[in-house]
Amino acid sequence: MNEWKLHNDSEIFDNVPEDYIGFVYKIIDTEANMSYIGKKKFWSKVTRPPLKGRKNKRRSLKESDWKSYYGSSETLKTLVENSEKSRFERYIIRLCKTSGEMSYYEMKEQVENDVLLKPNEYYNAFVGGKIHRKHLNHLINKKADT
């Protein structure tokens, strides 16, 4: 399997760091010279039925499929299924502490790289998100302190 690497590092990234919920990533198709920018959470929510005699559903977290994940692009997923995985390089661009931060930096990377305007360079066909400033309060406060 082709492992995740931190953006400017050759070390394999395979442990979930404490305090982070996900990351923004870039997958590079080395044969086609194309890329895909997206986001992925380390954890997924699991809802189980309530225990006998209880009404509330049981909720917990489990590790997501992030280690084997190759994006949500149907084109890219089909290529991964029909090609050698060594054809693809997977990089974590940024580790994120909140969903809002993840959405913000995914969109920022996509817009800065003009993914929709460069169909010969990026598999991305959609850029979207709804982010409110309050979702980024921890980053705003961090910048104010520096």
PDB file of C-alpha atoms in Angstrom:
ATOM      1  CA  MET A   1       0.000   0.000   0.000  1.00  0.00           C
ATOM      2  CA  ASN A   2       1.171   3.514  -0.723  1.00  0.00           C
ATOM      3  CA  GLU A   3       1.528   5.271   2.643  1.00  0.00           C
ATOM      4  CA  TRP A   4       0.713   8.852   3.648  1.00  0.00           C
ATOM      5  CA  LYS A   5       3.624  11.257   4.082  1.00  0.00           C
ATOM      6  CA  LEU A   6       3.702  14.688   5.657  1.00  0.00           C
ATOM      7  CA  HIS A   7       3.999  17.336   2.938  1.00  0.00           C
ATOM      8  CA  ASN A   8       7.674  18.236   3.288  1.00  0.00           C
ATOM      9  CA  ASP A   9       8.855  15.007   4.858  1.00  0.00           C
ATOM     10  CA  SER A  10       9.876  11.623   3.532  1.00  0.00           C
ATOM     11  CA  GLU A  11       8.780   9.858   6.729  1.00  0.00           C
ATOM     12  CA  ILE A  12       5.692   7.661   6.579  1.00  0.00           C
ATOM     13  CA  PHE A  13       2.767   9.083   8.555  1.00  0.00           C
ATOM     14  CA  ASP A  14       0.732   6.315  10.191  1.00  0.00           C
ATOM     15  CA  ASN A  15      -0.242   7.430  13.700  1.00  0.00           C
ATOM     16  CA  VAL A  16      -3.111   9.727  14.586  1.00  0.00           C
ATOM     17  CA  PRO A  17      -1.678  12.684  16.515  1.00  0.00           C
ATOM     18  CA  GLU A  18      -3.423  13.712  19.705  1.00  0.00           C
ATOM     19  CA  ASP A  19      -5.766  16.726  19.438  1.00  0.00           C
ATOM     20  CA  TYR A  20      -6.227  16.452  15.653  1.00  0.00           C
ATOM     21  CA  ILE A  21      -9.397  15.223  13.965  1.00  0.00           C
ATOM     22  CA  GLY A  22      -8.284  15.136  10.349  1.00  0.00           C
ATOM     23  CA  PHE A  23      -6.164  16.554   7.576  1.00  0.00           C
ATOM     24  CA  VAL A  24      -6.067  18.237   4.183  1.00  0.00           C
ATOM     25  CA  TYR A  25      -4.224  16.174   1.594  1.00  0.00           C
ATOM     26  CA  LYS A  26      -2.894  16.083  -1.937  1.00  0.00           C
ATOM     27  CA  ILE A  27      -2.746  12.915  -4.007  1.00  0.00           C
ATOM     28  CA  ILE A  28      -0.435  12.985  -7.021  1.00  0.00           C
ATOM     29  CA  ASP A  29      -0.897  10.667  -9.988  1.00  0.00           C
ATOM     30  CA  THR A  30       2.733  10.415 -11.131  1.00  0.00           C
ATOM     31  CA  GLU A  31       1.902   8.848 -14.518  1.00  0.00           C
ATOM     32  CA  ALA A  32      -0.726  11.388 -15.597  1.00  0.00           C
ATOM     33  CA  ASN A  33       0.927  14.340 -13.783  1.00  0.00           C
ATOM     34  CA  MET A  34      -2.408  15.180 -12.158  1.00  0.00           C
ATOM     35  CA  SER A  35      -3.373  15.829  -8.545  1.00  0.00           C
ATOM     36  CA  TYR A  36      -6.357  15.822  -6.225  1.00  0.00           C
ATOM     37  CA  ILE A  37      -6.789  18.012  -3.127  1.00  0.00           C
ATOM     38  CA  GLY A  38      -9.243  16.980  -0.414  1.00  0.00           C
ATOM     39  CA  LYS A  39      -9.809  16.438   3.301  1.00  0.00           C
ATOM     40  CA  LYS A  40     -10.263  13.374   5.500  1.00  0.00           C
ATOM     41  CA  LYS A  41     -11.170  12.750   9.137  1.00  0.00           C
ATOM     42  CA  PHE A  42      -9.217  10.333  11.314  1.00  0.00           C
ATOM     43  CA  TRP A  43     -12.372   9.240  13.125  1.00  0.00           C
ATOM     44  CA  SER A  44     -15.911   8.272  12.146  1.00  0.00           C
ATOM     45  CA  LYS A  45     -18.979   8.184  14.378  1.00  0.00           C
ATOM     46  CA  VAL A  46     -20.614   4.863  15.182  1.00  0.00           C
ATOM     47  CA  THR A  47     -24.220   4.699  16.403  1.00  0.00           C
ATOM     48  CA  ARG A  48     -25.422   1.481  17.988  1.00  0.00           C
ATOM     49  CA  PRO A  49     -28.854   0.601  19.318  1.00  0.00           C
ATOM     50  CA  PRO A  50     -29.594   1.367  22.971  1.00  0.00           C
ATOM     51  CA  LEU A  51     -28.932  -1.213  25.639  1.00  0.00           C
ATOM     52  CA  LYS A  52     -31.909  -3.228  26.835  1.00  0.00           C
ATOM     53  CA  GLY A  53     -34.210  -1.085  28.946  1.00  0.00           C
ATOM     54  CA  ARG A  54     -32.628   2.179  27.694  1.00  0.00           C
ATOM     55  CA  LYS A  55     -33.870   4.712  25.137  1.00  0.00           C
ATOM     56  CA  ASN A  56     -30.689   6.537  24.125  1.00  0.00           C
ATOM     57  CA  LYS A  57     -28.617   5.235  21.238  1.00  0.00           C
ATOM     58  CA  ARG A  58     -24.983   4.502  22.013  1.00  0.00           C
ATOM     59  CA  ARG A  59     -22.498   6.695  20.172  1.00  0.00           C
ATOM     60  CA  SER A  60     -18.768   6.217  19.918  1.00  0.00           C
ATOM     61  CA  LEU A  61     -15.840   6.882  17.605  1.00  0.00           C
ATOM     62  CA  LYS A  62     -13.792   4.463  15.570  1.00  0.00           C
ATOM     63  CA  GLU A  63     -10.791   5.037  13.370  1.00  0.00           C
ATOM     64  CA  SER A  64     -11.849   5.864   9.803  1.00  0.00           C
ATOM     65  CA  ASP A  65     -10.430   4.315   6.652  1.00  0.00           C
ATOM     66  CA  TRP A  66      -7.920   7.176   6.300  1.00  0.00           C
ATOM     67  CA  LYS A  67      -4.918   4.864   5.903  1.00  0.00           C
ATOM     68  CA  SER A  68      -6.337   3.312   2.722  1.00  0.00           C
ATOM     69  CA  TYR A  69      -8.214   6.400   1.475  1.00  0.00           C
ATOM     70  CA  TYR A  70      -7.632   7.770  -2.035  1.00  0.00           C
ATOM     71  CA  GLY A  71     -10.165  10.594  -2.244  1.00  0.00           C
ATOM     72  CA  SER A  72     -13.816  10.981  -3.185  1.00  0.00           C
ATOM     73  CA  SER A  73     -13.272  11.666  -6.897  1.00  0.00           C
ATOM     74  CA  GLU A  74     -14.905   8.853  -8.899  1.00  0.00           C
ATOM     75  CA  THR A  75     -12.295   9.281 -11.650  1.00  0.00           C
ATOM     76  CA  LEU A  76      -9.442   8.962  -9.183  1.00  0.00           C
ATOM     77  CA  LYS A  77     -11.036   6.019  -7.333  1.00  0.00           C
ATOM     78  CA  THR A  78     -11.457   4.141 -10.641  1.00  0.00           C
ATOM     79  CA  LEU A  79      -7.819   4.810 -11.543  1.00  0.00           C
ATOM     80  CA  VAL A  80      -6.651   3.560  -8.144  1.00  0.00           C
ATOM     81  CA  GLU A  81      -8.718   0.363  -8.512  1.00  0.00           C
ATOM     82  CA  ASN A  82      -7.355  -0.341 -12.006  1.00  0.00           C
ATOM     83  CA  SER A  83      -3.719   0.702 -11.521  1.00  0.00           C
ATOM     84  CA  GLU A  84      -0.737  -0.017  -9.339  1.00  0.00           C
ATOM     85  CA  LYS A  85      -0.932   1.979  -6.121  1.00  0.00           C
ATOM     86  CA  SER A  86       2.746   2.878  -6.532  1.00  0.00           C
ATOM     87  CA  ARG A  87       1.562   5.226  -9.296  1.00  0.00           C
ATOM     88  CA  PHE A  88       0.137   7.555  -6.611  1.00  0.00           C
ATOM     89  CA  GLU A  89       1.859   9.650  -3.961  1.00  0.00           C
ATOM     90  CA  ARG A  90      -0.198  10.748  -0.950  1.00  0.00           C
ATOM     91  CA  TYR A  91       0.762  13.811   1.080  1.00  0.00           C
ATOM     92  CA  ILE A  92      -0.779  15.382   4.155  1.00  0.00           C
ATOM     93  CA  ILE A  93      -0.658  19.134   3.588  1.00  0.00           C
ATOM     94  CA  ARG A  94      -2.078  20.206   6.949  1.00  0.00           C
ATOM     95  CA  LEU A  95      -3.249  18.546  10.155  1.00  0.00           C
ATOM     96  CA  CYS A  96      -6.474  20.089  11.512  1.00  0.00           C
ATOM     97  CA  LYS A  97      -8.069  20.301  14.954  1.00  0.00           C
ATOM     98  CA  THR A  98     -11.673  21.047  13.889  1.00  0.00           C
ATOM     99  CA  SER A  99     -13.998  20.244  10.994  1.00  0.00           C
ATOM    100  CA  GLY A 100     -14.293  23.955  10.208  1.00  0.00           C
ATOM    101  CA  GLU A 101     -10.524  24.287   9.997  1.00  0.00           C
ATOM    102  CA  MET A 102     -10.376  21.268   7.696  1.00  0.00           C
ATOM    103  CA  SER A 103     -13.061  22.681   5.386  1.00  0.00           C
ATOM    104  CA  TYR A 104     -11.415  26.110   5.326  1.00  0.00           C
ATOM    105  CA  TYR A 105      -7.935  24.861   4.448  1.00  0.00           C
ATOM    106  CA  GLU A 106      -9.244  22.350   1.904  1.00  0.00           C
ATOM    107  CA  MET A 107     -11.088  25.122   0.080  1.00  0.00           C
ATOM    108  CA  LYS A 108      -8.131  27.513   0.458  1.00  0.00           C
ATOM    109  CA  GLU A 109      -5.748  24.983  -1.134  1.00  0.00           C
ATOM    110  CA  GLN A 110      -8.217  24.222  -3.923  1.00  0.00           C
ATOM    111  CA  VAL A 111      -8.812  27.889  -4.778  1.00  0.00           C
ATOM    112  CA  GLU A 112      -5.139  28.879  -4.507  1.00  0.00           C
ATOM    113  CA  ASN A 113      -4.237  26.034  -6.870  1.00  0.00           C
ATOM    114  CA  ASP A 114      -7.079  26.850  -9.321  1.00  0.00           C
ATOM    115  CA  VAL A 115      -8.200  23.215  -9.323  1.00  0.00           C
ATOM    116  CA  LEU A 116     -11.410  23.933 -11.269  1.00  0.00           C
ATOM    117  CA  LEU A 117      -9.611  26.063 -13.859  1.00  0.00           C
ATOM    118  CA  LYS A 118      -6.933  23.449 -14.550  1.00  0.00           C
ATOM    119  CA  PRO A 119      -8.747  20.248 -15.601  1.00  0.00           C
ATOM    120  CA  ASN A 120      -5.519  18.942 -17.157  1.00  0.00           C
ATOM    121  CA  GLU A 121      -3.736  19.186 -13.804  1.00  0.00           C
ATOM    122  CA  TYR A 122      -6.388  18.329 -11.176  1.00  0.00           C
ATOM    123  CA  TYR A 123      -9.022  15.629 -10.791  1.00  0.00           C
ATOM    124  CA  ASN A 124     -11.102  17.961  -8.592  1.00  0.00           C
ATOM    125  CA  ALA A 125     -14.452  18.777 -10.225  1.00  0.00           C
ATOM    126  CA  PHE A 126     -16.107  20.423  -7.216  1.00  0.00           C
ATOM    127  CA  VAL A 127     -15.106  23.026  -4.643  1.00  0.00           C
ATOM    128  CA  GLY A 128     -17.562  23.751  -1.898  1.00  0.00           C
ATOM    129  CA  GLY A 129     -18.052  24.397   1.719  1.00  0.00           C
ATOM    130  CA  LYS A 130     -19.919  26.448   4.210  1.00  0.00           C
ATOM    131  CA  ILE A 131     -17.643  27.861   6.857  1.00  0.00           C
ATOM    132  CA  HIS A 132     -18.439  30.451   9.480  1.00  0.00           C
ATOM    133  CA  ARG A 133     -15.817  32.570  11.202  1.00  0.00           C
ATOM    134  CA  LYS A 134     -16.783  31.032  14.564  1.00  0.00           C
ATOM    135  CA  HIS A 135     -15.578  27.658  13.221  1.00  0.00           C
ATOM    136  CA  LEU A 136     -12.081  29.163  13.110  1.00  0.00           C
ATOM    137  CA  ASN A 137     -12.026  30.969  16.472  1.00  0.00           C
ATOM    138  CA  HIS A 138      -9.082  28.926  17.735  1.00  0.00           C
ATOM    139  CA  LEU A 139      -7.027  30.038  14.692  1.00  0.00           C
ATOM    140  CA  ILE A 140      -8.122  33.681  15.013  1.00  0.00           C
ATOM    141  CA  ASN A 141      -7.136  33.721  18.687  1.00  0.00           C
ATOM    142  CA  LYS A 142      -3.815  32.069  17.835  1.00  0.00           C
ATOM    143  CA  LYS A 143      -2.982  34.786  15.250  1.00  0.00           C
ATOM    144  CA  ALA A 144      -3.975  37.543  17.687  1.00  0.00           C
ATOM    145  CA  ASP A 145      -1.488  36.165  20.237  1.00  0.00           C
ATOM    146  CA  THR A 146       1.455  36.307  17.814  1.00  0.00           C
TER     147      THR A 146
END
